[in-house]
Amino acid sequence: MTFDLSITLASFILFTGGVAFFTWYYLRKTNLTSSTGYFLGGRSLSGIVIAGSMLLTNISTEHLIGMNGNSYVNGFIIIAWEVTSAIALVIAAIYFIPKYLKMGLTTIPQFLENRFDGMTRTLVAGFLIVSFVVTLLPIVLYTGAISLESLFGISELFNVSKSEGLWMTVVIIGVIGSIYAIFGGLKAVALSDTINGFGLLLGGLLIPTLALYEIGNDNVWNGLVKVYEFAPEKFNVIGAKDSVMPFEVLFTGLIINQLYFWGMNQTIIQRALGAKNLKEAQKGLLITGVFKILIPLVIILPGVICYYYFQDTFFNQQDMVYPELVKKVLPVWLIGFFAAVIMGAVLSTFNSVLNSAATLFSVGIYKRHIDKNITDRKLVVIGKSTSTILAIAAIFAAPMVANASDGLYQLLQQLNGIFFIPIASILLAGFFMKKVSETGAKTALLFGLSFYVIMSFIYTDHNIHFVHLWGIEFVLNVIIMYVVSYYYPRKNLYEITDVKAVDLTQWKFTKPLSIALCTITVLIYVMLGHNS
């Protein structure tokens, strides 16, 4: 083993091991045998921990690798995925989370049972679990493996082929991530996410900073000016109609997707459901919004810098370009730290999704349909078993996502649409459309899923952007819900009531910070939307 590799491995093990030790030490006296303690962290999470965990659950290697690869090819037009999240988080903080905490929810599908019926809840829980295994988990594992293979040369280290090296890395990441989720529950996931979150921001910002420092001859601003002058079109945030991210999609399917992802997605919102009170939940959501405004510096700008360095060399392998930039600009002794940050980002998303899937199955399916009288201790065992099975399935599915034509991040979003939009449709109907019945909701759920699969993967000659398809599907779902509900009226007259789970006093900075986030989002498009 070379001296350089020894230093890299040492810094990697030091940071990764430190996070694991801290998490264990902090949680050594925590009760993880109760369902509330395991699945919701005992409703004790603070705003900072919620924000750190939400950010790291969202930002993983599919962003570092996928979005930087995407911006390397397409430029800043893909910033829409990030900055519009701030507006969705504002809506979640002001409207959705007060209602969730008022209802005392453990899972979002619980609301669907209250508002519609048990079958609607079970269908959605099942769809979500399947979506985790076939979309998010495999892509997170594979992009993490790409990074670690590139930084450490796993295949060369063990004298195997590159594909075998990637497979070995997928298994290692999957096993370590499973240990966090299976044995630590939500609180372990949230704590490790918070520490890794600071590591990701520090390491992620270090890459473009060092690159621009080098490009600008020891001046970061000069470096940014050079990159801009080299390819000003890459800094335009307004996508053309035939681009990978047309500007018009912001007003069709994207807003529905963002509302779902940040306000109704179990994996993300579960952190806020574990808040000690409404004040901390709102604080966590809005601080996450601040991070989402800043995160393009980590997951989009480096891709444009890659174009300055490599031009179109990696256009056919865009998901390989970010690791190349890391190796180019980082000193050897920092590569191990950054690899640990990459590992932390992968683990955070992987173990968070596993914890959410376990919650959905254990509380939403097993307890309701298999053993209604199950004890808390046994329910936690079921949750751990579910995490184990899903982790194994994801490990085997990971190699299947290789070589996505438009990049792994674009593939992830396209696959997410299969499940996200139908579920978003019926959740929004549950809150805002009083006349929609349980029969209407189930019909729309099944129609939406079928419509999107047919239009995206079977009948593909329509040239409609998949985000526009989301908007079209949502409108059709609403029409179907109202038509079916007219013939099969609503029977359940459920109204939201306060179960006194937590204190519902609002955070005093909710409104001013919300206004600031919305204003900044608009200004980004005004200031960066004039380039051509």
Coordinates of C-alpha atoms in Angstrom, one line a residue:
M1 CA 0.0 0.0 0.0
T2 CA 1.4 3.4 -1.0
F3 CA 2.1 6.2 1.6
D4 CA -0.5 8.4 -0.1
L5 CA -3.2 5.7 0.1
S6 CA -2.3 5.1 3.8
I7 CA -2.9 8.8 4.6
T8 CA -6.2 8.7 2.6
L9 CA -7.5 5.6 4.4
A10 CA -6.4 6.9 7.8
S11 CA -8.3 10.2 7.4
F12 CA -11.3 8.3 6.1
I13 CA -11.4 5.8 9.0
L14 CA -10.8 8.6 11.6
F15 CA -13.8 10.7 10.5
T16 CA -16.2 7.8 9.8
G17 CA -15.3 6.1 13.0
G18 CA -15.6 9.3 15.0
V19 CA -19.2 9.9 13.8
A20 CA -20.1 6.3 14.7
F21 CA -18.5 6.5 18.2
F22 CA -20.2 9.9 18.9
T23 CA -23.6 8.5 17.8
W24 CA -23.2 5.4 20.0
Y25 CA -22.0 7.4 23.0
Y26 CA -24.9 9.9 22.8
L27 CA -27.5 7.2 22.4
R28 CA -26.2 4.6 24.9
K29 CA -28.9 5.3 27.4
T30 CA -31.7 6.0 25.0
N31 CA -34.7 3.6 25.0
L32 CA -35.0 2.1 21.5
T33 CA -37.4 -0.7 22.4
S34 CA -40.5 1.5 22.2
S35 CA -42.1 2.3 18.8
T36 CA -42.0 6.1 19.5
G37 CA -38.4 5.9 20.6
Y38 CA -37.3 3.8 17.6
F39 CA -39.4 5.3 14.8
L40 CA -39.7 9.0 16.0
G41 CA -36.7 9.5 18.2
G42 CA -39.0 9.8 21.2
R43 CA -40.4 13.1 19.8
S44 CA -37.3 14.9 21.1
L45 CA -35.6 16.2 18.0
S46 CA -34.5 19.9 17.9
G47 CA -34.7 22.3 14.9
I48 CA -30.9 22.0 14.2
V49 CA -31.0 18.2 14.2
I50 CA -34.1 18.1 12.0
A51 CA -32.5 20.5 9.5
G52 CA -29.2 18.6 9.4
S53 CA -31.0 15.3 9.0
M54 CA -33.4 16.6 6.4
L55 CA -30.6 18.1 4.4
L56 CA -28.5 14.9 4.5
T57 CA -31.4 12.7 3.8
N58 CA -32.0 14.7 0.7
I59 CA -28.4 15.5 -0.4
S60 CA -26.4 12.4 -1.1
T61 CA -24.2 11.1 -3.8
E62 CA -27.0 11.2 -6.4
H63 CA -26.7 15.0 -6.0
L64 CA -22.9 15.3 -5.7
I65 CA -22.3 12.9 -8.6
G66 CA -25.6 13.2 -10.5
M67 CA -26.4 16.9 -10.3
N68 CA -22.8 18.0 -10.8
G69 CA -22.6 15.6 -13.8
N70 CA -25.9 17.1 -15.0
S71 CA -24.7 20.8 -14.6
Y72 CA -21.4 19.9 -16.3
V73 CA -23.5 19.1 -19.4
N74 CA -26.5 21.5 -19.0
G75 CA -25.3 24.3 -16.7
F76 CA -27.3 26.1 -14.1
I77 CA -30.8 25.5 -15.5
I78 CA -31.1 22.5 -13.2
I79 CA -30.9 24.8 -10.2
A80 CA -34.8 24.6 -10.3
W81 CA -34.6 21.3 -8.5
E82 CA -33.0 23.0 -5.5
V83 CA -34.1 26.6 -5.1
T84 CA -37.8 25.9 -5.6
S85 CA -37.5 23.5 -2.7
A86 CA -37.3 26.6 -0.4
I87 CA -40.8 27.6 -1.4
A88 CA -42.1 24.1 -0.7
L89 CA -40.4 24.1 2.7
V90 CA -42.1 27.4 3.5
I91 CA -45.5 25.9 2.7
A92 CA -44.7 22.7 4.7
A93 CA -43.7 24.8 7.7
I94 CA -46.7 27.1 7.7
Y95 CA -49.5 24.7 6.6
F96 CA -48.6 21.0 6.7
I97 CA -46.4 20.4 9.8
P98 CA -48.8 22.1 12.2
K99 CA -51.6 19.8 11.0
Y100 CA -49.4 16.7 11.2
L101 CA -48.3 17.4 14.7
K102 CA -51.8 18.3 15.7
M103 CA -52.9 14.9 14.5
G104 CA -49.9 13.2 16.3
L105 CA -48.9 11.3 13.2
T106 CA -46.1 8.7 13.0
T107 CA -46.5 8.2 9.3
I108 CA -48.2 10.3 6.5
P109 CA -50.4 7.4 5.4
Q110 CA -52.0 7.5 8.8
F111 CA -53.7 10.7 7.6
L112 CA -55.0 9.0 4.5
E113 CA -56.7 6.3 6.7
N114 CA -58.3 9.0 8.8
R115 CA -59.4 11.1 5.8
F116 CA -60.3 8.2 3.4
D117 CA -60.0 4.6 4.5
G118 CA -57.6 1.9 5.6
M119 CA -57.1 0.5 2.1
T120 CA -55.9 3.9 0.8
R121 CA -53.4 4.0 3.5
T122 CA -52.1 0.5 2.8
L123 CA -51.9 1.1 -0.9
V124 CA -49.8 4.2 -0.4
A125 CA -47.5 2.6 2.2
G126 CA -46.9 -0.3 -0.2
F127 CA -46.2 2.0 -3.1
L128 CA -43.7 4.0 -1.1
I129 CA -41.8 0.9 0.1
V130 CA -41.6 -0.4 -3.5
S131 CA -40.4 3.1 -4.7
F132 CA -37.6 3.1 -2.1
V133 CA -36.3 -0.3 -3.3
V134 CA -36.5 0.3 -7.1
T135 CA -35.5 4.0 -7.3
L136 CA -33.8 5.9 -4.5
L137 CA -31.8 3.2 -2.6
P138 CA -30.1 1.6 -5.6
I139 CA -29.1 5.0 -7.1
V140 CA -27.7 6.2 -3.8
L141 CA -25.7 3.0 -3.4
Y142 CA -24.4 3.1 -6.9
T143 CA -23.4 6.7 -7.0
G144 CA -21.6 6.2 -3.6
A145 CA -19.8 3.3 -5.0
I146 CA -18.7 5.4 -8.1
S147 CA -17.2 8.0 -5.7
L148 CA -15.3 5.6 -3.4
E149 CA -14.1 3.5 -6.3
S150 CA -12.7 6.6 -8.0
L151 CA -11.1 8.1 -4.9
F152 CA -9.7 4.9 -3.4
G153 CA -9.2 2.7 -6.5
I154 CA -11.0 -0.2 -4.9
S155 CA -10.7 -2.4 -8.0
E156 CA -6.9 -1.8 -8.2
L157 CA -6.5 -2.3 -4.4
F158 CA -8.1 -5.8 -4.6
N159 CA -6.9 -6.5 -8.1
V160 CA -10.4 -7.0 -9.5
S161 CA -12.3 -5.5 -12.5
K162 CA -13.9 -2.1 -12.1
S163 CA -17.4 -3.6 -12.1
E164 CA -16.4 -6.0 -9.4
G165 CA -14.9 -3.1 -7.4
L166 CA -18.1 -1.2 -7.7
W167 CA -20.1 -4.3 -6.6
M168 CA -17.9 -4.8 -3.6
T169 CA -18.3 -1.1 -2.6
V170 CA -22.1 -1.3 -2.9
V171 CA -22.2 -4.2 -0.5
I172 CA -19.9 -2.5 2.0
I173 CA -21.9 0.7 2.0
G174 CA -25.2 -1.2 2.2
V175 CA -24.0 -3.2 5.2
I176 CA -22.7 -0.2 7.2
G177 CA -25.8 1.9 6.4
S178 CA -28.1 -1.0 7.5
I179 CA -26.3 -1.2 10.9
Y180 CA -27.1 2.5 11.6
A181 CA -30.8 2.2 10.6
I182 CA -31.5 -1.3 12.1
F183 CA -29.8 -0.9 15.5
G184 CA -30.1 2.9 16.1
G185 CA -33.6 3.9 14.9
L186 CA -34.5 7.5 13.9
K187 CA -32.5 9.3 16.5
A188 CA -29.2 7.5 15.5
V189 CA -30.0 8.4 11.9
A190 CA -30.7 12.0 12.7
L191 CA -27.6 12.5 14.9
S192 CA -25.2 10.9 12.5
D193 CA -26.8 12.9 9.7
T194 CA -26.3 16.2 11.5
I195 CA -22.6 15.6 12.0
N196 CA -22.2 14.3 8.4
G197 CA -24.2 17.3 7.3
F198 CA -21.6 19.8 8.5
G199 CA -18.9 17.6 7.0
L200 CA -20.7 17.6 3.6
L201 CA -21.1 21.4 3.6
L202 CA -17.5 21.9 4.6
G203 CA -16.1 19.3 2.2
G204 CA -18.6 20.2 -0.6
L205 CA -17.7 23.9 -0.4
L206 CA -14.0 23.1 -0.3
I207 CA -14.0 21.6 -3.8
P208 CA -15.3 24.7 -5.8
T209 CA -13.3 27.0 -3.5
L210 CA -10.0 25.2 -4.1
A211 CA -10.7 24.9 -7.8
L212 CA -11.6 28.6 -8.2
Y213 CA -8.5 29.5 -6.1
E214 CA -6.3 27.6 -8.5
I215 CA -8.1 28.8 -11.7
G216 CA -7.9 32.5 -10.5
N217 CA -4.2 32.3 -9.5
D218 CA -4.8 32.4 -5.8
N219 CA -8.0 34.5 -6.1
V220 CA -11.4 32.8 -5.8
W221 CA -13.3 35.7 -7.3
N222 CA -11.0 35.9 -10.3
G223 CA -11.4 32.2 -10.8
L224 CA -15.2 32.5 -10.8
V225 CA -14.9 35.3 -13.4
K226 CA -12.7 33.2 -15.6
V227 CA -15.1 30.2 -15.4
Y228 CA -18.0 32.6 -16.3
E229 CA -16.2 34.2 -19.2
F230 CA -15.2 30.7 -20.5
A231 CA -18.8 29.6 -20.7
P232 CA -21.4 32.3 -19.7
E233 CA -24.2 30.1 -21.2
K234 CA -23.7 27.6 -18.4
F235 CA -24.8 30.2 -15.8
N236 CA -28.2 30.8 -17.3
V237 CA -31.0 29.5 -15.1
I238 CA -33.8 29.7 -17.7
G239 CA -34.0 26.4 -19.6
A240 CA -35.2 26.4 -23.2
K241 CA -38.2 24.3 -24.2
D242 CA -36.1 21.5 -25.6
S243 CA -33.6 21.5 -22.7
V244 CA -33.2 19.0 -19.9
M245 CA -35.1 21.4 -17.6
P246 CA -37.4 23.8 -19.5
F247 CA -38.3 26.9 -17.5
E248 CA -42.1 26.2 -18.0
V249 CA -41.9 23.1 -15.8
L250 CA -41.6 25.3 -12.7
F251 CA -45.3 26.1 -13.1
T252 CA -46.6 22.7 -14.0
G253 CA -45.4 19.4 -12.5
L254 CA -42.4 20.7 -10.6
I255 CA -44.3 22.5 -7.9
I256 CA -46.5 19.4 -7.3
N257 CA -43.4 17.3 -6.9
Q258 CA -41.7 19.8 -4.6
L259 CA -44.8 20.1 -2.4
Y260 CA -44.9 16.3 -2.1
F261 CA -41.2 15.8 -1.5
W262 CA -40.8 18.4 1.2
G263 CA -44.3 18.4 2.8
M264 CA -45.7 14.9 2.4
N265 CA -42.7 12.5 1.7
Q266 CA -42.4 10.1 4.7
T267 CA -38.6 9.9 4.4
I268 CA -38.1 13.6 4.7
I269 CA -41.0 14.8 6.9
Q270 CA -40.5 12.0 9.4
R271 CA -37.7 14.1 10.9
A272 CA -40.2 16.9 11.6
L273 CA -42.7 14.5 12.9
G274 CA -40.1 13.6 15.6
A275 CA -39.8 17.2 16.7
K276 CA -40.2 18.0 20.4
N277 CA -42.7 20.8 19.5
L278 CA -44.1 22.8 16.5
K279 CA -41.5 25.6 17.1
E280 CA -38.6 23.2 16.6
A281 CA -40.3 21.5 13.6
Q282 CA -40.8 24.9 11.8
K283 CA -37.3 26.0 12.7
G284 CA -35.9 22.7 11.2
L285 CA -37.9 23.1 8.0
L286 CA -37.0 26.7 7.4
I287 CA -33.3 26.3 8.2
T288 CA -33.4 23.4 5.6
G289 CA -34.8 26.0 3.2
V290 CA -31.8 28.3 3.8
F291 CA -29.5 25.3 3.1
K292 CA -31.4 24.5 -0.2
I293 CA -30.7 28.1 -1.4
L294 CA -27.0 27.7 -0.7
I295 CA -26.5 24.0 -1.7
P296 CA -26.1 24.8 -5.5
L297 CA -22.6 26.0 -4.6
V298 CA -21.9 22.3 -3.7
I299 CA -23.9 20.3 -6.2
I300 CA -24.2 22.6 -9.3
L301 CA -21.3 25.1 -9.4
P302 CA -18.6 22.3 -9.3
G303 CA -20.1 20.7 -12.4
V304 CA -19.7 24.0 -14.4
I305 CA -16.1 24.2 -13.1
C306 CA -15.6 20.7 -14.5
Y307 CA -16.6 22.0 -17.9
Y308 CA -13.9 24.7 -17.6
Y309 CA -11.3 22.0 -16.8
F310 CA -12.4 19.1 -19.0
Q311 CA -14.7 20.7 -21.7
D312 CA -16.7 17.8 -23.3
T313 CA -14.3 15.0 -22.5
F314 CA -16.8 13.3 -20.1
F315 CA -20.1 14.2 -21.9
N316 CA -20.8 10.5 -22.4
Q317 CA -19.8 9.7 -18.8
Q318 CA -21.2 12.7 -17.0
D319 CA -21.5 10.8 -13.7
M320 CA -17.7 10.2 -13.6
V321 CA -16.7 13.9 -13.8
Y322 CA -17.2 15.1 -10.2
P323 CA -14.8 12.5 -8.7
E324 CA -12.2 13.6 -11.3
L325 CA -12.5 17.2 -10.1
V326 CA -12.1 16.0 -6.4
K327 CA -8.9 14.2 -7.3
K328 CA -7.7 17.2 -9.3
V329 CA -8.1 19.9 -6.6
L330 CA -7.9 18.1 -3.2
P331 CA -4.5 17.5 -1.5
V332 CA -3.9 13.8 -0.7
W333 CA -4.4 14.2 3.0
L334 CA -7.9 15.6 2.5
I335 CA -9.1 13.0 0.0
G336 CA -9.7 10.5 2.9
F337 CA -11.8 13.1 4.8
F338 CA -13.8 13.9 1.6
A339 CA -14.3 10.2 1.0
A340 CA -15.7 9.9 4.5
V341 CA -18.0 12.9 3.8
I342 CA -19.2 11.0 0.7
M343 CA -19.7 7.9 2.7
G344 CA -21.6 9.9 5.3
A345 CA -23.9 11.4 2.6
V346 CA -24.6 7.9 1.2
L347 CA -25.2 6.4 4.7
S348 CA -27.5 9.3 5.7
T349 CA -29.9 8.9 2.8
F350 CA -29.6 5.1 2.8
N351 CA -30.3 4.6 6.5
S352 CA -33.0 7.3 6.6
V353 CA -34.9 5.6 3.8
L354 CA -34.6 2.3 5.5
N355 CA -35.9 3.7 8.8
S356 CA -38.9 5.3 7.0
A357 CA -39.6 2.1 5.1
A358 CA -39.5 0.1 8.3
T359 CA -41.9 2.6 9.9
L360 CA -44.3 2.4 7.0
F361 CA -44.3 -1.4 7.0
S362 CA -44.3 -2.0 10.7
V363 CA -46.9 0.6 11.8
G364 CA -48.8 1.0 8.6
I365 CA -49.1 -2.6 7.3
Y366 CA -48.0 -5.2 9.9
K367 CA -49.8 -3.8 12.9
R368 CA -52.9 -3.1 10.9
H369 CA -53.3 -6.3 8.9
I370 CA -51.2 -9.0 10.5
D371 CA -51.1 -8.5 14.3
K372 CA -53.2 -5.7 15.7
N373 CA -52.2 -6.5 19.3
I374 CA -48.4 -6.7 18.7
T375 CA -46.3 -5.3 21.5
D376 CA -44.0 -2.3 21.0
R377 CA -40.9 -4.4 21.5
K378 CA -42.0 -6.9 18.8
L379 CA -43.0 -4.1 16.5
V380 CA -39.4 -2.7 16.7
V381 CA -38.1 -6.2 15.8
I382 CA -40.4 -6.3 12.7
G383 CA -39.0 -2.9 11.8
K384 CA -35.5 -4.1 12.0
S385 CA -36.3 -7.2 10.0
T386 CA -37.9 -5.0 7.3
S387 CA -34.8 -2.8 7.1
T388 CA -32.6 -5.9 6.6
I389 CA -34.7 -7.3 3.8
L390 CA -35.0 -4.0 2.0
A391 CA -31.3 -3.3 2.3
I392 CA -30.4 -6.7 0.7
A393 CA -32.9 -6.0 -2.1
A394 CA -31.4 -2.5 -2.8
I395 CA -27.9 -3.9 -2.8
F396 CA -28.9 -6.4 -5.6
A397 CA -30.8 -3.7 -7.5
A398 CA -27.9 -1.1 -7.4
P399 CA -25.9 -2.3 -10.5
M400 CA -29.1 -2.1 -12.7
V401 CA -29.1 1.7 -12.7
A402 CA -25.7 2.1 -14.4
N403 CA -25.3 4.0 -17.7
A404 CA -28.4 6.2 -17.4
S405 CA -28.5 8.2 -20.7
D406 CA -29.3 11.6 -19.1
G407 CA -27.5 11.0 -15.9
L408 CA -28.4 9.3 -12.7
Y409 CA -30.1 12.3 -11.1
Q410 CA -32.4 12.7 -14.1
L411 CA -33.2 9.0 -14.0
L412 CA -34.0 9.2 -10.2
Q413 CA -36.5 12.1 -10.8
Q414 CA -38.1 10.3 -13.7
L415 CA -38.6 7.1 -11.7
N416 CA -39.8 9.0 -8.6
G417 CA -42.7 10.4 -10.7
I418 CA -44.2 6.9 -10.9
F419 CA -45.1 7.1 -7.2
F420 CA -44.8 10.7 -6.1
I421 CA -47.4 12.4 -8.2
P422 CA -50.3 9.9 -7.6
I423 CA -49.7 10.0 -3.9
A424 CA -49.4 13.8 -3.9
S425 CA -52.7 14.1 -5.8
I426 CA -54.7 12.2 -3.1
L427 CA -52.9 13.9 -0.2
L428 CA -53.6 17.3 -1.6
A429 CA -57.2 16.2 -2.2
G430 CA -57.4 15.0 1.4
F431 CA -56.5 18.5 2.7
F432 CA -58.1 20.8 0.1
M433 CA -60.9 18.9 -1.7
K434 CA -63.6 18.1 0.8
K435 CA -65.9 16.3 -1.7
V436 CA -63.3 13.7 -2.8
S437 CA -64.3 10.3 -1.5
E438 CA -62.2 7.2 -0.6
T439 CA -63.3 5.5 -3.9
G440 CA -62.3 8.6 -5.9
A441 CA -58.9 8.7 -4.2
K442 CA -58.1 5.0 -4.8
T443 CA -59.2 5.3 -8.5
A444 CA -57.0 8.3 -9.0
L445 CA -54.0 6.6 -7.3
L446 CA -54.2 3.6 -9.6
F447 CA -54.9 5.7 -12.7
G448 CA -52.1 8.1 -12.1
L449 CA -49.5 5.3 -11.6
S450 CA -50.7 3.5 -14.8
F451 CA -50.8 6.8 -16.9
Y452 CA -47.3 7.8 -16.0
V453 CA -45.8 4.4 -16.6
I454 CA -47.5 4.2 -20.0
M455 CA -46.5 7.7 -21.1
S456 CA -42.9 7.5 -19.8
F457 CA -41.8 4.0 -20.6
I458 CA -44.2 2.5 -23.2
Y459 CA -45.6 5.2 -25.4
T460 CA -42.6 7.5 -25.7
D461 CA -43.2 9.3 -29.0
H462 CA -45.0 12.3 -27.5
N463 CA -42.0 14.6 -26.8
I464 CA -43.6 15.8 -23.6
H465 CA -41.1 16.5 -20.8
F466 CA -41.6 14.1 -17.9
V467 CA -42.1 17.1 -15.5
H468 CA -44.9 18.4 -17.7
L469 CA -46.3 14.8 -17.6
W470 CA -46.5 15.2 -13.8
G471 CA -48.6 18.3 -14.2
I472 CA -50.9 16.7 -16.8
E473 CA -51.3 13.6 -14.6
F474 CA -52.1 15.7 -11.5
V475 CA -54.9 17.5 -13.4
L476 CA -56.3 14.2 -14.8
N477 CA -56.2 12.8 -11.3
V478 CA -58.2 15.7 -9.8
I479 CA -60.8 15.3 -12.6
I480 CA -61.1 11.6 -12.0
M481 CA -61.4 12.1 -8.2
Y482 CA -64.3 14.5 -8.6
V483 CA -66.1 12.4 -11.2
V484 CA -65.8 9.2 -9.3
S485 CA -66.7 11.0 -6.0
Y486 CA -69.9 12.3 -7.7
Y487 CA -71.1 8.8 -8.2
Y488 CA -69.5 7.3 -5.0
P489 CA -69.8 10.1 -2.4
R490 CA -67.7 10.5 0.6
K491 CA -68.7 8.4 3.6
N492 CA -65.9 9.4 6.0
L493 CA -66.5 12.9 7.6
Y494 CA -63.2 13.0 9.4
E495 CA -62.0 16.4 10.6
I496 CA -58.6 17.2 12.1
T497 CA -58.5 17.4 15.9
D498 CA -55.7 18.1 18.4
V499 CA -54.5 14.9 20.1
K500 CA -52.2 17.0 22.4
A501 CA -49.0 15.1 21.2
V502 CA -46.8 18.2 21.4
D503 CA -46.9 21.9 22.1
L504 CA -48.2 23.7 19.0
T505 CA -46.9 27.2 19.7
Q506 CA -45.5 28.8 16.4
W507 CA -41.9 29.8 16.0
K508 CA -41.7 33.6 16.1
F509 CA -39.4 33.8 13.0
T510 CA -41.6 31.6 10.8
K511 CA -43.2 34.4 8.8
P512 CA -40.2 36.7 8.3
L513 CA -37.9 33.8 7.3
S514 CA -40.6 32.4 5.0
I515 CA -40.9 35.8 3.2
A516 CA -37.1 36.1 2.9
L517 CA -36.8 32.6 1.3
C518 CA -39.5 33.2 -1.3
T519 CA -38.0 36.6 -2.2
I520 CA -34.5 35.1 -2.6
T521 CA -35.8 32.4 -4.8
V522 CA -37.4 34.9 -7.2
L523 CA -34.3 37.1 -7.2
I524 CA -32.1 34.1 -8.3
Y525 CA -34.2 33.8 -11.4
V526 CA -34.3 37.6 -12.0
M527 CA -30.5 38.0 -11.6
L528 CA -29.4 34.8 -13.4
G529 CA -32.1 34.5 -16.0
H530 CA -30.8 37.1 -18.5
N531 CA -27.8 35.1 -19.9
S532 CA -27.9 33.5 -23.3

